[in-house]
């Protein structure tokens, strides 16, 4: 399908003719260059220039291409909005770029769905249409440099290269010493996404006001009924997490400034106040219960009230570190003066219930299929807790899962004796006995075993925390960001030696577009000479590609060359 696309002021030297003709390396370079300029103007306080550059960026072809690429490659790409439209083919993606015009743009209502929460309640999500998602992704490209440049140092949710593990590591720094603050305000905002004041957002979010207002007032449809949206930013929109971050920016810096002005810098430093936030969850440390109760909590309540928010009375509390508290699935507590961070009881119970439900609801499937269902869940949970004190928890949960699998095995063969069941479903792998495993034939024709992921075999490794001042849109931080990203990518792939080798040889770049491969972009393992044509599985015949580039190679029958190791 040939569609004429107006290029506006795009810096693309070659205007692509279809989706697979796009040079993604050039597109990313163009967008990143503009974002760096926006971030620089933000740091210098030149807000008129920021606005002009944002306007320029959202009108470029490069930004529109990147926005469509994002919404067609993320996890929500198969979830339609109220119009039922999906962009699955290269032709529909290319056509979508031409439809991203701001003049006359009117977003459609959100599709309301509910997903279960860990506490048994349901979380409301608002699903925009594909076009509205792409428009949000487009304006997010212009908003993110501003948000990153004005964020608090210890805000870790929904930000580039930041994670829950970074927030946990910062809390360890704030609480682990003998002289650290002994009291903690464990805060929770009641319905943060649903209650942010629209007027405050429109006045304070540095982006196109008319477009933002249209999104906020687009309404939603639930059970065929239209409902107006009077407050909040919907969970489910691409730009919503950043809007929430912008709303809560200043929580840390504003509190520090307030205390410094009221009590003086010297007194404030003795209060040992540290703020660590992940999205709308945050904790604040203090030297005494009184300072948290009488000084800090009232200021927080006023800060939130201006934005239409309030603290949850049932979930907000002040505790002593010896009593401990839960945050992001971990329990933080001092035992005889030593801080230990462990998986929280609630997190462990939720995880085990999920695993047990999968086992109990799949009584008839093959053992190999059950292992395939369980392994990603077991591996993901274990790696999430790998930076903390989790060995004992791993062993305890592993024992519970073994008992559930033993019941699953016996139920399938009620007329067989125990020895027969053990021999069929449980094997010895190395020095490990009673491993839930199934015999398989490997790609090279040899026989092997596919076994259940071993929780207790997960390596405990301390997390290297990101520096608080890191800004992905500041050239001075470029080398630091690249090194950090590569280290974390390799850490994620530490059990896949061949992938690590290819990733290092390619310098972390896709072999086709030469752009970075990250956890967000994903990667595919491509055989240069196809296996159906006799190509081998040797490393010399394989390269790592972005999923989109992989599709491009096959659709256009492109020949990929093995990169020279860097």
Coordinates of C-alpha atoms in Angstrom, one line a residue, residues 2-525:
X2 CA 1.5 3.3 -1.1
X3 CA 0.5 6.2 1.2
X4 CA 1.8 9.7 0.8
X5 CA 3.1 11.0 4.1
X6 CA 3.7 14.7 4.7
X7 CA 7.2 14.9 6.2
X8 CA 6.7 18.2 8.0
X9 CA 10.1 19.3 9.4
X10 CA 11.6 15.8 9.8
X11 CA 15.3 15.5 9.6
X12 CA 15.1 12.3 7.5
X13 CA 17.4 12.7 4.5
X14 CA 15.6 9.7 2.9
X15 CA 11.8 9.7 3.0
X16 CA 10.8 6.1 3.3
X17 CA 8.2 4.7 0.9
X18 CA 6.8 1.9 3.2
X19 CA 7.1 0.5 6.7
X20 CA 10.0 -1.8 5.9
X21 CA 11.9 1.0 4.1
X22 CA 12.4 2.9 7.4
X23 CA 15.9 3.4 8.7
X24 CA 15.2 3.0 12.4
X25 CA 18.7 4.0 13.4
X26 CA 18.3 7.4 11.7
X27 CA 14.8 7.8 13.1
X28 CA 16.0 7.2 16.7
X29 CA 19.0 9.5 16.2
X30 CA 16.7 12.3 15.0
X31 CA 14.3 12.0 17.9
X32 CA 17.0 11.6 20.5
X33 CA 18.7 14.8 19.2
X34 CA 15.5 16.8 19.6
X35 CA 14.9 15.3 23.1
X36 CA 18.4 16.3 24.2
X37 CA 17.7 19.9 23.1
X38 CA 14.4 19.9 25.0
X39 CA 16.1 18.5 28.2
X40 CA 18.9 21.2 27.9
X41 CA 16.4 24.0 27.6
X42 CA 14.5 22.5 30.6
X43 CA 17.6 22.5 32.8
X44 CA 18.3 26.1 31.7
X45 CA 14.7 27.2 32.6
X46 CA 14.0 28.4 29.0
X47 CA 10.4 27.3 29.0
X48 CA 9.4 29.1 25.8
X49 CA 12.1 27.3 24.0
X50 CA 11.0 24.0 25.5
X51 CA 7.5 24.6 24.2
X52 CA 8.8 25.4 20.7
X53 CA 11.0 22.4 20.5
X54 CA 8.2 20.1 21.8
X55 CA 5.9 21.5 19.1
X56 CA 8.6 20.9 16.5
X57 CA 9.3 17.3 17.6
X58 CA 5.6 16.2 17.6
X59 CA 5.3 17.3 14.0
X60 CA 8.3 15.3 12.7
X61 CA 7.9 12.1 10.7
X62 CA 10.6 10.5 12.8
X63 CA 8.6 11.0 16.0
X64 CA 5.4 9.7 14.4
X65 CA 7.2 6.6 13.1
X66 CA 8.7 5.9 16.5
X67 CA 5.3 6.4 18.2
X68 CA 3.6 3.9 15.9
X69 CA 6.4 1.5 16.3
X70 CA 6.1 1.6 20.1
X71 CA 2.4 0.9 20.3
X72 CA 2.6 -1.9 17.7
X73 CA 5.4 -3.8 19.5
X74 CA 4.5 -3.5 23.2
X75 CA 2.4 -6.0 25.3
X76 CA -0.8 -4.2 24.5
X77 CA -0.5 -4.4 20.7
X78 CA -3.3 -7.1 20.6
X79 CA -5.7 -5.3 22.8
X80 CA -8.1 -3.1 20.9
X81 CA -9.9 0.0 22.0
X82 CA -13.6 0.9 21.6
X83 CA -13.2 0.9 17.8
X84 CA -11.9 -2.7 17.7
X85 CA -9.0 -1.6 15.5
X86 CA -5.5 -3.2 15.6
X87 CA -2.4 -2.4 13.6
X88 CA -0.9 -5.8 12.8
X89 CA 0.4 -5.5 9.3
X90 CA 3.1 -3.3 7.8
X91 CA 0.5 -1.7 5.6
X92 CA -1.8 -0.7 8.5
X93 CA 1.2 0.7 10.5
X94 CA 2.3 2.8 7.5
X95 CA -1.2 4.1 7.0
X96 CA -1.4 4.9 10.8
X97 CA 1.5 7.3 10.5
X98 CA -0.3 9.4 7.9
X99 CA -3.4 9.6 10.2
X100 CA -1.4 11.2 13.1
X101 CA -2.4 14.8 12.4
X102 CA -3.1 17.1 15.3
X103 CA -5.4 19.4 13.4
X104 CA -9.0 18.2 14.1
X105 CA -7.8 15.4 16.3
X106 CA -10.5 14.1 18.7
X107 CA -9.7 11.1 20.9
X108 CA -12.4 8.3 21.3
X109 CA -13.6 7.2 24.7
X110 CA -11.6 4.7 26.6
X111 CA -12.7 1.0 26.9
X112 CA -13.1 0.2 30.6
X113 CA -12.0 -3.2 31.8
X114 CA -11.2 -4.6 35.2
X115 CA -8.3 -6.8 36.2
X116 CA -7.9 -8.6 39.5
X117 CA -5.6 -7.2 42.2
X118 CA -3.6 -9.2 44.8
X119 CA -6.0 -8.2 47.6
X120 CA -9.0 -9.6 45.7
X121 CA -10.3 -6.3 44.5
X122 CA -10.3 -5.2 40.9
X123 CA -8.2 -2.6 39.3
X124 CA -9.9 -0.4 36.6
X125 CA -8.1 0.1 33.3
X126 CA -8.9 2.5 30.5
X127 CA -7.9 1.2 27.1
X128 CA -7.4 3.9 24.4
X129 CA -7.8 3.1 20.7
X130 CA -4.6 2.4 18.8
X131 CA -4.6 5.9 17.2
X132 CA -5.0 7.5 20.6
X133 CA -2.2 5.3 22.0
X134 CA 0.0 6.4 19.2
X135 CA -0.8 10.1 19.8
X136 CA 0.0 9.6 23.5
X137 CA 3.3 7.9 22.6
X138 CA 4.1 10.8 20.2
X139 CA 3.5 13.5 22.9
X140 CA 5.3 11.4 25.5
X141 CA 8.5 11.7 23.3
X142 CA 8.3 15.4 23.9
X143 CA 7.2 15.3 27.5
X144 CA 9.7 12.7 28.8
X145 CA 12.9 14.9 28.5
X146 CA 11.1 17.5 30.6
X147 CA 9.9 15.0 33.2
X148 CA 13.3 13.3 33.5
X149 CA 15.0 16.7 33.9
X150 CA 12.7 17.8 36.7
X151 CA 12.2 14.5 38.6
X152 CA 13.3 13.9 42.1
X153 CA 16.6 11.9 42.4
X154 CA 14.9 9.1 44.3
X155 CA 11.9 8.6 42.2
X156 CA 12.2 5.2 40.5
X157 CA 8.9 4.2 38.9
X158 CA 8.2 4.3 35.2
X159 CA 11.6 6.0 34.4
X160 CA 14.4 5.0 32.0
X161 CA 16.8 2.4 33.5
X162 CA 15.2 2.6 36.9
X163 CA 13.4 -0.2 38.7
X164 CA 12.0 -1.5 42.0
X165 CA 15.5 -2.9 42.8
X166 CA 16.9 0.6 42.6
X167 CA 14.3 1.8 45.1
X168 CA 15.1 -1.1 47.4
X169 CA 18.8 -0.4 47.1
X170 CA 18.3 3.3 48.0
X171 CA 16.3 2.3 51.1
X172 CA 19.1 0.0 52.1
X173 CA 21.5 3.0 51.9
X174 CA 19.1 5.0 54.0
X175 CA 18.3 2.5 56.7
X176 CA 21.2 0.0 57.0
X177 CA 23.7 1.9 59.2
X178 CA 23.6 2.0 63.0
X179 CA 23.1 5.7 62.9
X180 CA 20.3 5.6 60.2
X181 CA 16.8 6.9 60.8
X182 CA 14.9 4.4 63.0
X183 CA 11.4 5.6 62.0
X184 CA 9.6 5.2 58.7
X185 CA 6.4 6.8 57.2
X186 CA 4.9 4.1 55.0
X187 CA 2.6 6.0 52.7
X188 CA 0.0 5.0 50.2
X189 CA -2.0 7.4 48.0
X190 CA -5.7 6.5 47.8
X191 CA -6.6 5.9 44.1
X192 CA -3.8 8.0 42.7
X193 CA -4.5 7.5 39.0
X194 CA -8.2 7.9 39.4
X195 CA -8.2 11.2 41.4
X196 CA -5.6 13.5 40.1
X197 CA -7.2 16.9 39.6
X198 CA -7.6 17.7 35.9
X199 CA -7.2 21.4 36.4
X200 CA -3.9 20.9 38.1
X201 CA -2.7 18.7 35.3
X202 CA -3.7 21.1 32.6
X203 CA -2.0 24.0 34.3
X204 CA 1.2 22.2 35.3
X205 CA 2.1 19.5 32.8
X206 CA 4.5 21.0 30.3
X207 CA 2.8 19.8 27.0
X208 CA 0.2 20.9 24.6
X209 CA -2.7 21.9 26.8
X210 CA -5.5 21.4 24.3
X211 CA -4.4 17.8 23.5
X212 CA -4.0 16.9 27.2
X213 CA -7.4 18.4 27.9
X214 CA -9.0 16.2 25.2
X215 CA -7.4 13.0 26.6
X216 CA -8.5 13.8 30.2
X217 CA -12.1 14.6 29.1
X218 CA -12.5 11.8 26.5
X219 CA -14.8 9.7 28.8
X220 CA -15.0 6.0 28.9
X221 CA -17.4 3.2 27.8
X222 CA -18.3 0.4 30.2
X223 CA -21.0 -2.2 29.4
X224 CA -22.1 -0.1 26.4
X225 CA -22.7 3.0 28.6
X226 CA -20.7 6.2 28.2
X227 CA -19.3 7.8 31.4
X228 CA -17.7 11.2 31.7
X229 CA -14.2 11.5 33.3
X230 CA -14.1 14.3 35.8
X231 CA -10.8 13.5 37.4
X232 CA -7.8 11.2 37.1
X233 CA -5.6 9.9 34.4
X234 CA -6.6 6.4 33.2
X235 CA -4.4 3.4 34.0
X236 CA -3.8 1.8 30.6
X237 CA -2.7 4.9 28.7
X238 CA 0.9 5.1 27.6
X239 CA 1.4 8.6 28.9
X240 CA -0.5 8.1 32.2
X241 CA 2.5 6.9 34.3
X242 CA 4.5 9.9 33.2
X243 CA 1.6 12.2 34.0
X244 CA 1.5 10.6 37.5
X245 CA 5.2 11.1 37.9
X246 CA 4.9 14.8 36.9
X247 CA 2.1 15.2 39.5
X248 CA 4.3 13.8 42.3
X249 CA 7.6 15.4 41.2
X250 CA 8.7 17.8 44.0
X251 CA 7.6 15.4 46.8
X252 CA 11.3 14.9 47.7
X253 CA 12.8 18.3 46.7
X254 CA 9.9 20.3 48.0
X255 CA 9.9 18.6 51.4
X256 CA 13.6 19.1 51.8
X257 CA 13.2 22.8 50.9
X258 CA 10.3 23.2 53.3
X259 CA 12.2 21.7 56.2
X260 CA 15.3 23.7 55.4
X261 CA 13.5 27.0 55.4
X262 CA 11.5 26.3 58.5
X263 CA 14.1 24.5 60.7
X264 CA 17.4 25.4 59.1
X265 CA 19.8 23.3 57.1
X266 CA 21.7 22.0 60.2
X267 CA 18.6 20.9 62.1
X268 CA 17.1 19.4 58.9
X269 CA 20.2 17.2 58.4
X270 CA 19.8 15.8 61.9
X271 CA 16.2 14.7 61.1
X272 CA 17.6 12.1 58.7
X273 CA 14.7 12.6 56.3
X274 CA 15.0 10.5 53.1
X275 CA 12.2 10.1 50.5
X276 CA 12.1 7.0 48.2
X277 CA 9.3 6.8 45.7
X278 CA 8.2 4.2 43.2
X279 CA 5.2 5.5 41.1
X280 CA 2.5 6.4 43.8
X281 CA 4.1 4.3 46.6
X282 CA 6.6 6.0 48.8
X283 CA 8.3 5.8 52.2
X284 CA 9.9 8.6 54.2
X285 CA 12.5 8.0 56.9
X286 CA 12.9 10.2 60.0
X287 CA 14.8 10.4 63.3
X288 CA 11.7 10.3 65.4
X289 CA 8.0 9.4 65.2
X290 CA 7.1 13.0 66.2
X291 CA 8.9 14.6 63.3
X292 CA 7.1 12.3 60.9
X293 CA 3.7 12.8 62.5
X294 CA 3.8 16.5 63.2
X295 CA 6.0 18.0 60.5
X296 CA 6.3 15.7 57.5
X297 CA 2.9 14.0 57.3
X298 CA 0.9 17.4 57.3
X299 CA 3.2 18.8 54.6
X300 CA 2.6 15.7 52.5
X301 CA -1.1 15.9 52.9
X302 CA -1.1 19.6 51.8
X303 CA 1.2 18.7 48.8
X304 CA -1.3 16.0 47.7
X305 CA -4.4 18.0 48.4
X306 CA -3.4 20.7 45.8
X307 CA -3.3 17.9 43.2
X308 CA -6.7 16.4 44.2
X309 CA -5.1 13.5 46.1
X310 CA -5.0 12.2 49.7
X311 CA -3.3 9.6 51.8
X312 CA -5.0 6.3 52.4
X313 CA -5.8 6.1 56.1
X314 CA -5.8 2.3 56.2
X315 CA -2.5 1.8 54.4
X316 CA -0.5 4.8 55.7
X317 CA 1.3 4.3 59.0
X318 CA 4.4 5.2 60.9
X319 CA 6.5 2.2 62.1
X320 CA 9.8 1.6 63.8
X321 CA 12.4 -0.2 61.7
X322 CA 12.6 -3.0 64.3
X323 CA 8.9 -3.6 63.6
X324 CA 9.5 -3.6 59.9
X325 CA 7.4 -2.6 56.9
X326 CA 6.6 -3.9 53.4
X327 CA 7.4 -2.0 50.2
X328 CA 7.4 -3.3 46.6
X329 CA 7.0 -6.9 47.6
X330 CA 9.8 -6.9 50.2
X331 CA 9.9 -6.7 53.9
X332 CA 12.5 -4.2 55.5
X333 CA 13.3 -4.9 59.1
X334 CA 16.2 -4.7 61.5
X335 CA 17.1 -7.7 63.5
X336 CA 19.4 -6.8 66.5
X337 CA 20.6 -3.7 64.6
X338 CA 21.1 -5.5 61.2
X339 CA 18.8 -4.6 58.3
X340 CA 17.5 -7.6 56.4
X341 CA 15.4 -7.3 53.3
X342 CA 13.3 -10.4 52.5
X343 CA 10.4 -11.2 50.2
X344 CA 7.3 -10.1 52.1
X345 CA 4.8 -12.7 53.3
X346 CA 2.0 -11.2 51.2
X347 CA 4.1 -11.4 48.1
X348 CA 5.1 -15.0 48.8
X349 CA 1.5 -16.1 49.5
X350 CA 0.2 -14.4 46.3
X351 CA 2.9 -16.1 44.2
X352 CA 2.3 -19.5 45.7
X353 CA -1.4 -19.2 45.1
X354 CA -0.8 -18.4 41.5
X355 CA 1.5 -21.4 41.0
X356 CA -0.9 -23.7 42.8
X357 CA -3.8 -22.5 40.7
X358 CA -2.0 -23.2 37.5
X359 CA -1.1 -26.7 38.7
X360 CA -4.7 -27.5 39.9
X361 CA -6.4 -26.1 36.8
X362 CA -4.2 -28.0 34.4
X363 CA -4.8 -31.6 35.5
X364 CA -4.9 -33.1 32.1
X365 CA -2.0 -31.5 30.2
X366 CA 1.3 -33.2 29.5
X367 CA 4.1 -32.8 32.0
X368 CA 6.3 -30.9 29.5
X369 CA 3.4 -28.4 28.9
X370 CA 3.0 -27.8 32.6
X371 CA 6.8 -27.2 32.9
X372 CA 6.6 -24.7 30.1
X373 CA 3.7 -22.9 31.9
X374 CA 5.5 -22.8 35.2
X375 CA 9.1 -22.0 34.3
X376 CA 8.7 -18.4 33.2
X377 CA 6.6 -17.6 36.3
X378 CA 9.1 -19.3 38.7
X379 CA 12.1 -17.7 37.0
X380 CA 10.6 -14.2 36.9
X381 CA 9.6 -14.3 40.6
X382 CA 13.0 -15.8 41.7
X383 CA 15.0 -13.2 39.7
X384 CA 12.9 -10.4 41.1
X385 CA 13.9 -11.3 44.7
X386 CA 17.5 -12.3 43.8
X387 CA 19.0 -9.0 45.1
X388 CA 17.6 -9.6 48.7
X389 CA 17.9 -12.2 51.4
X390 CA 15.7 -14.9 49.7
X391 CA 17.4 -18.3 50.0
X392 CA 15.3 -19.5 52.9
X393 CA 12.1 -18.3 51.1
X394 CA 13.1 -20.0 47.9
X395 CA 13.6 -23.4 49.7
X396 CA 10.3 -23.1 51.6
X397 CA 8.3 -22.2 48.5
X398 CA 10.1 -24.9 46.5
X399 CA 9.0 -27.5 49.0
X400 CA 5.4 -26.3 48.8
X401 CA 5.5 -26.5 45.0
X402 CA 7.0 -30.0 45.1
X403 CA 4.1 -31.2 47.3
X404 CA 1.6 -29.6 44.9
X405 CA 3.3 -31.4 41.9
X406 CA 3.4 -34.7 43.8
X407 CA -0.4 -34.4 44.4
X408 CA -0.8 -33.6 40.7
X409 CA 1.2 -36.6 39.7
X410 CA -0.6 -39.1 42.0
X411 CA -4.0 -37.8 40.9
X412 CA -3.2 -38.7 37.3
X413 CA -2.4 -42.3 38.2
X414 CA -4.4 -43.3 41.2
X415 CA -3.9 -47.0 40.4
X416 CA -0.1 -46.9 40.3
X417 CA 2.3 -47.3 43.2
X418 CA 4.5 -44.5 44.5
X419 CA 7.7 -45.9 42.9
X420 CA 6.2 -46.0 39.4
X421 CA 4.9 -42.4 39.8
X422 CA 8.3 -41.2 41.0
X423 CA 10.1 -42.9 38.1
X424 CA 7.8 -41.3 35.6
X425 CA 7.6 -37.7 36.8
X426 CA 10.7 -37.2 38.9
X427 CA 14.3 -37.6 37.9
X428 CA 17.9 -37.0 39.1
X429 CA 19.6 -34.0 37.4
X430 CA 23.2 -33.8 38.4
X431 CA 23.3 -34.0 42.2
X432 CA 19.6 -33.0 42.5
X433 CA 17.1 -35.7 43.2
X434 CA 13.4 -35.7 42.9
X435 CA 13.5 -33.1 40.1
X436 CA 10.2 -32.6 38.3
X437 CA 11.4 -33.3 34.7
X438 CA 10.5 -35.0 31.5
X439 CA 12.8 -36.7 28.9
X440 CA 13.2 -34.7 25.7
X441 CA 15.2 -35.0 22.4
X442 CA 17.6 -32.0 21.9
X443 CA 18.0 -30.1 18.6
X444 CA 21.2 -32.0 18.0
X445 CA 19.4 -35.4 18.4
X446 CA 20.8 -36.2 21.8
X447 CA 18.6 -37.1 24.7
X448 CA 18.1 -34.8 27.7
X449 CA 15.7 -33.7 30.4
X450 CA 13.5 -30.6 30.6
X451 CA 13.2 -29.8 34.3
X452 CA 11.3 -27.4 36.4
X453 CA 13.1 -24.2 37.2
X454 CA 14.9 -24.5 40.6
X455 CA 14.1 -21.6 42.9
X456 CA 16.8 -22.5 45.4
X457 CA 19.4 -22.5 42.6
X458 CA 18.9 -18.8 41.9
X459 CA 22.0 -16.8 42.6
X460 CA 21.7 -14.1 45.2
X461 CA 23.5 -11.0 43.9
X462 CA 23.4 -7.5 45.2
X463 CA 21.9 -4.9 42.9
X464 CA 24.0 -2.1 41.6
X465 CA 21.9 1.0 42.2
X466 CA 21.5 3.7 39.5
X467 CA 22.9 7.1 40.4
X468 CA 20.1 9.5 41.5
X469 CA 21.2 12.3 39.2
X470 CA 21.2 10.1 36.0
X471 CA 19.4 11.8 33.1
X472 CA 19.1 9.7 29.9
X473 CA 18.7 13.0 27.9
X474 CA 21.9 14.6 29.1
X475 CA 25.0 13.8 26.9
X476 CA 27.2 13.9 30.0
X477 CA 25.4 10.8 31.3
X478 CA 25.5 8.9 27.9
X479 CA 28.5 6.6 28.7
X480 CA 27.2 5.9 32.2
X481 CA 23.8 5.0 30.8
X482 CA 25.2 2.7 28.1
X483 CA 27.4 0.8 30.6
X484 CA 24.6 0.4 33.1
X485 CA 22.2 -0.8 30.4
X486 CA 24.7 -3.3 29.1
X487 CA 25.5 -4.7 32.6
X488 CA 21.8 -5.2 33.3
X489 CA 21.1 -6.8 29.9
X490 CA 23.9 -9.3 30.5
X491 CA 22.6 -9.9 34.0
X492 CA 19.1 -10.7 32.6
X493 CA 20.7 -13.2 30.2
X494 CA 23.3 -14.7 32.6
X495 CA 21.7 -18.1 32.2
X496 CA 21.9 -17.9 28.4
X497 CA 25.6 -18.0 27.6
X498 CA 25.2 -18.0 23.8
X499 CA 23.0 -15.0 23.9
X500 CA 25.5 -13.2 26.0
X501 CA 28.3 -14.0 23.5
X502 CA 26.2 -12.7 20.6
X503 CA 25.2 -9.6 22.5
X504 CA 28.8 -8.8 23.4
X505 CA 30.1 -9.5 19.9
X506 CA 27.4 -7.1 18.5
X507 CA 28.1 -4.4 21.0
X508 CA 24.5 -4.5 22.2
X509 CA 23.3 -3.4 18.7
X510 CA 20.8 -5.0 16.4
X511 CA 22.6 -6.5 13.4
X512 CA 20.2 -4.8 10.9
X513 CA 19.4 -1.3 12.2
X514 CA 22.4 -0.9 14.4
X515 CA 20.2 0.5 17.2
X516 CA 20.4 -0.6 20.8
X517 CA 18.7 -3.8 22.0
X518 CA 17.2 -3.4 25.4
X519 CA 14.8 -5.3 27.6
X520 CA 12.1 -2.9 26.4
X521 CA 12.8 -3.4 22.6
X522 CA 13.3 -7.2 23.0
X523 CA 15.4 -9.3 20.6
X524 CA 15.1 -12.3 18.3
X525 CA 17.7 -15.0 17.5

